[in-house]
PDB file of C-alpha atoms in Angstrom:
ATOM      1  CA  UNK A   1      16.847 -23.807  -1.247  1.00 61.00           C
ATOM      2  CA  UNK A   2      13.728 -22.495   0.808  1.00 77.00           C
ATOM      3  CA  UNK A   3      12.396 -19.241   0.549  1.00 85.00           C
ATOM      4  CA  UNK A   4      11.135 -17.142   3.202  1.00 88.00           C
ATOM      5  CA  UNK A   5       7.485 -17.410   2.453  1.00 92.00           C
ATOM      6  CA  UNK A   6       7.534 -20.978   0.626  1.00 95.00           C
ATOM      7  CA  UNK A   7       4.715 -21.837   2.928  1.00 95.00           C
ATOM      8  CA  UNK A   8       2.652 -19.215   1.789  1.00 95.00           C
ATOM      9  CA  UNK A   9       2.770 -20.225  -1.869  1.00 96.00           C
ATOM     10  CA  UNK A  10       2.486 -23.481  -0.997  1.00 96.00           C
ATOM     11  CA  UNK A  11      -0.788 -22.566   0.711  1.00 96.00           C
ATOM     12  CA  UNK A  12      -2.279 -20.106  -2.253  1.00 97.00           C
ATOM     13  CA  UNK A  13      -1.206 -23.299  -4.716  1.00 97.00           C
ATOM     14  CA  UNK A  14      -3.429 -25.370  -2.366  1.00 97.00           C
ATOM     15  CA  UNK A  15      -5.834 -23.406  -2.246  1.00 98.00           C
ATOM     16  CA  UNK A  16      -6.236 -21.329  -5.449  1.00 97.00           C
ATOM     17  CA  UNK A  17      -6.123 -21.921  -9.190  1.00 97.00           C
ATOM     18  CA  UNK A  18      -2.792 -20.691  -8.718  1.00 97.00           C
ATOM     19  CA  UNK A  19       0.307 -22.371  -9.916  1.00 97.00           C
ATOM     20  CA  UNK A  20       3.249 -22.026  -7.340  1.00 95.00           C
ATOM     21  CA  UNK A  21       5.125 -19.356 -10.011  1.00 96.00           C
ATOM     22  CA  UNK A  22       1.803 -17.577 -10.324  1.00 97.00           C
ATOM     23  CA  UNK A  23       1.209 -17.954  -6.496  1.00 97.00           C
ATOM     24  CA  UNK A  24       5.316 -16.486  -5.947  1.00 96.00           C
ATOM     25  CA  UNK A  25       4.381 -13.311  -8.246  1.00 97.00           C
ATOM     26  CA  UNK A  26       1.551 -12.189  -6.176  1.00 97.00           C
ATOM     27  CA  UNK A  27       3.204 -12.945  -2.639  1.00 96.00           C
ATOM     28  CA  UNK A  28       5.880 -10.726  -4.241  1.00 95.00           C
ATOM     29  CA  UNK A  29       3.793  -8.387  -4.997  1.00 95.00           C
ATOM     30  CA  UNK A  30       1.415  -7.975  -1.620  1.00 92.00           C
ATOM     31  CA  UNK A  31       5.423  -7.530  -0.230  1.00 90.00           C
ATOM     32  CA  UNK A  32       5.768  -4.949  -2.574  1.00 89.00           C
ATOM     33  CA  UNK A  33       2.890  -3.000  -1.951  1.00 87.00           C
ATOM     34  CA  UNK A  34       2.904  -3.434   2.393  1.00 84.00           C
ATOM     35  CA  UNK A  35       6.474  -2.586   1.906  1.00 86.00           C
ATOM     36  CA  UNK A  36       6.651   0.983  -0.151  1.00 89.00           C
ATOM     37  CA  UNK A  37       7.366   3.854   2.640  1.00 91.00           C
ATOM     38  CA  UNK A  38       5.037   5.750   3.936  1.00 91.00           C
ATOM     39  CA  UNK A  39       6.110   8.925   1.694  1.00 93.00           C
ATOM     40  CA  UNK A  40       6.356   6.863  -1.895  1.00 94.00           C
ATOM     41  CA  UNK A  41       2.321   5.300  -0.617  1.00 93.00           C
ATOM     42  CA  UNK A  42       1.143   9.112   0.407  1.00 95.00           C
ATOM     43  CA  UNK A  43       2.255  10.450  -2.651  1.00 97.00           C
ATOM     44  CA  UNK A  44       1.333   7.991  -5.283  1.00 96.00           C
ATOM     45  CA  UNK A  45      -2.073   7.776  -3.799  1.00 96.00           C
ATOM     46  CA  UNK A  46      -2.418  11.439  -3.830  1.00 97.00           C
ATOM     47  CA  UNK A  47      -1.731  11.620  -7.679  1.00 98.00           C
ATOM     48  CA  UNK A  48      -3.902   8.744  -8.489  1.00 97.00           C
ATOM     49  CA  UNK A  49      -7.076  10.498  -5.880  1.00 98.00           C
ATOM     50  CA  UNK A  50      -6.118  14.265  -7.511  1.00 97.00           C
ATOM     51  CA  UNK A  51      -6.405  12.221 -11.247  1.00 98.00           C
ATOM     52  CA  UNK A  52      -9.786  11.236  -9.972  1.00 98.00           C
ATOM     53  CA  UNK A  53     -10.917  14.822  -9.107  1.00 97.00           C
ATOM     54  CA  UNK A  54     -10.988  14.846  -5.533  1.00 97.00           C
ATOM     55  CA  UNK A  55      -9.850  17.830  -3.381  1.00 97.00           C
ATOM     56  CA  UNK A  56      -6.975  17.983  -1.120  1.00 96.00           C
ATOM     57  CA  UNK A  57      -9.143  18.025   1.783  1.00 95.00           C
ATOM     58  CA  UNK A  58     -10.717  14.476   0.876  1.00 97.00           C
ATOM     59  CA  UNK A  59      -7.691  13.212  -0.515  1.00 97.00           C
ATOM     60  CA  UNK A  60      -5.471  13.827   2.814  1.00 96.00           C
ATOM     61  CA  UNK A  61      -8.372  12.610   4.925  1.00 96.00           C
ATOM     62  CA  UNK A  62      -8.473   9.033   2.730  1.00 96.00           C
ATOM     63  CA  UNK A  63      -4.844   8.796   2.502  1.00 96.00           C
ATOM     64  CA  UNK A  64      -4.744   8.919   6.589  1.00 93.00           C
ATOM     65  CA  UNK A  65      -7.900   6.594   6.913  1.00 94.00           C
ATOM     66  CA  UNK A  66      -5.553   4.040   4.381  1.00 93.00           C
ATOM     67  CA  UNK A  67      -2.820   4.768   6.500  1.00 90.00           C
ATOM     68  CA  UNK A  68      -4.181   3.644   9.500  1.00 88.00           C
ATOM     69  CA  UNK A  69      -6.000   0.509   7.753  1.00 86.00           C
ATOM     70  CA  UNK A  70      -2.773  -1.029   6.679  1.00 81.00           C
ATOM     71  CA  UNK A  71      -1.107  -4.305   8.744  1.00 74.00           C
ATOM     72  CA  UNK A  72       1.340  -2.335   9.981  1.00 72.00           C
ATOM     73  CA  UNK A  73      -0.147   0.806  10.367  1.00 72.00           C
ATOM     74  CA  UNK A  74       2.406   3.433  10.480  1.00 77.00           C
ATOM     75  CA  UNK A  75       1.994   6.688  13.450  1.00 83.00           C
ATOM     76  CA  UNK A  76      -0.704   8.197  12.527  1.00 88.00           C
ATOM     77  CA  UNK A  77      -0.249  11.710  10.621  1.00 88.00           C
ATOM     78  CA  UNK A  78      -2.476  14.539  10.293  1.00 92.00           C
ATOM     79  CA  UNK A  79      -2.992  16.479   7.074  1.00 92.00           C
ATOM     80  CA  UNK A  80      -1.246  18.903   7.498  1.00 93.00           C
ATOM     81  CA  UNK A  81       2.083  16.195   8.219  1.00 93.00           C
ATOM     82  CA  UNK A  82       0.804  14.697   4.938  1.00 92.00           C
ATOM     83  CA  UNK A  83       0.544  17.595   2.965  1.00 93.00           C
ATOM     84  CA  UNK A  84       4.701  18.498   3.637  1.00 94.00           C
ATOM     85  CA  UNK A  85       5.085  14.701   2.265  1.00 92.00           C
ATOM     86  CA  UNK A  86       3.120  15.726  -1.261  1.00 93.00           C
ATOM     87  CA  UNK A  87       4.398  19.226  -1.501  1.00 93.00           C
ATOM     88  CA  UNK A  88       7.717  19.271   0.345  1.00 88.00           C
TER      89      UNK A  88
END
């Protein structure tokens, strides 16, 4: 039975080093990642920027600049929008 993105591994298989289970982890894994809502990416990248020492201020304006750089860019939010998502 064919998968959903079969072409895609068959592609990274082609043209990688990959072998088609090695090539099936990542594509499930670049799904993963596009696919975590907007509040799970806001906060996780919050925690891992705060870890890192940087203030709110520069966190919530990288977070947005992220936001907007992703495939599907979600509407855009402003900080204050993004602080409610870390803080509630």
């Amino acid at each position: 039975m064919r998968g959903p993105h079969d072409d895609l591994i068959t592609h990274l298989v082609r043209s990688t080093p990959l072998s088609a289970n090695e090539a099936a982890r990542v594509v499930a894994e670049v799904l993963g990642y596009f696919g975590e809502p907007v509040e799970d990416f806001v906060r996780r990248r919050h925690a891992e920027l705060q870890s890192r020492g940087l203030t709110n201020n520069r966190i919530f304006e990288q977070v947005g600049a992220e936001l907007a750089a992703r495939r599907v860019a979600p509407p855009s939010l402003s900080a204050r929008q993004l602080r409610r998502i870390v803080y509630g």
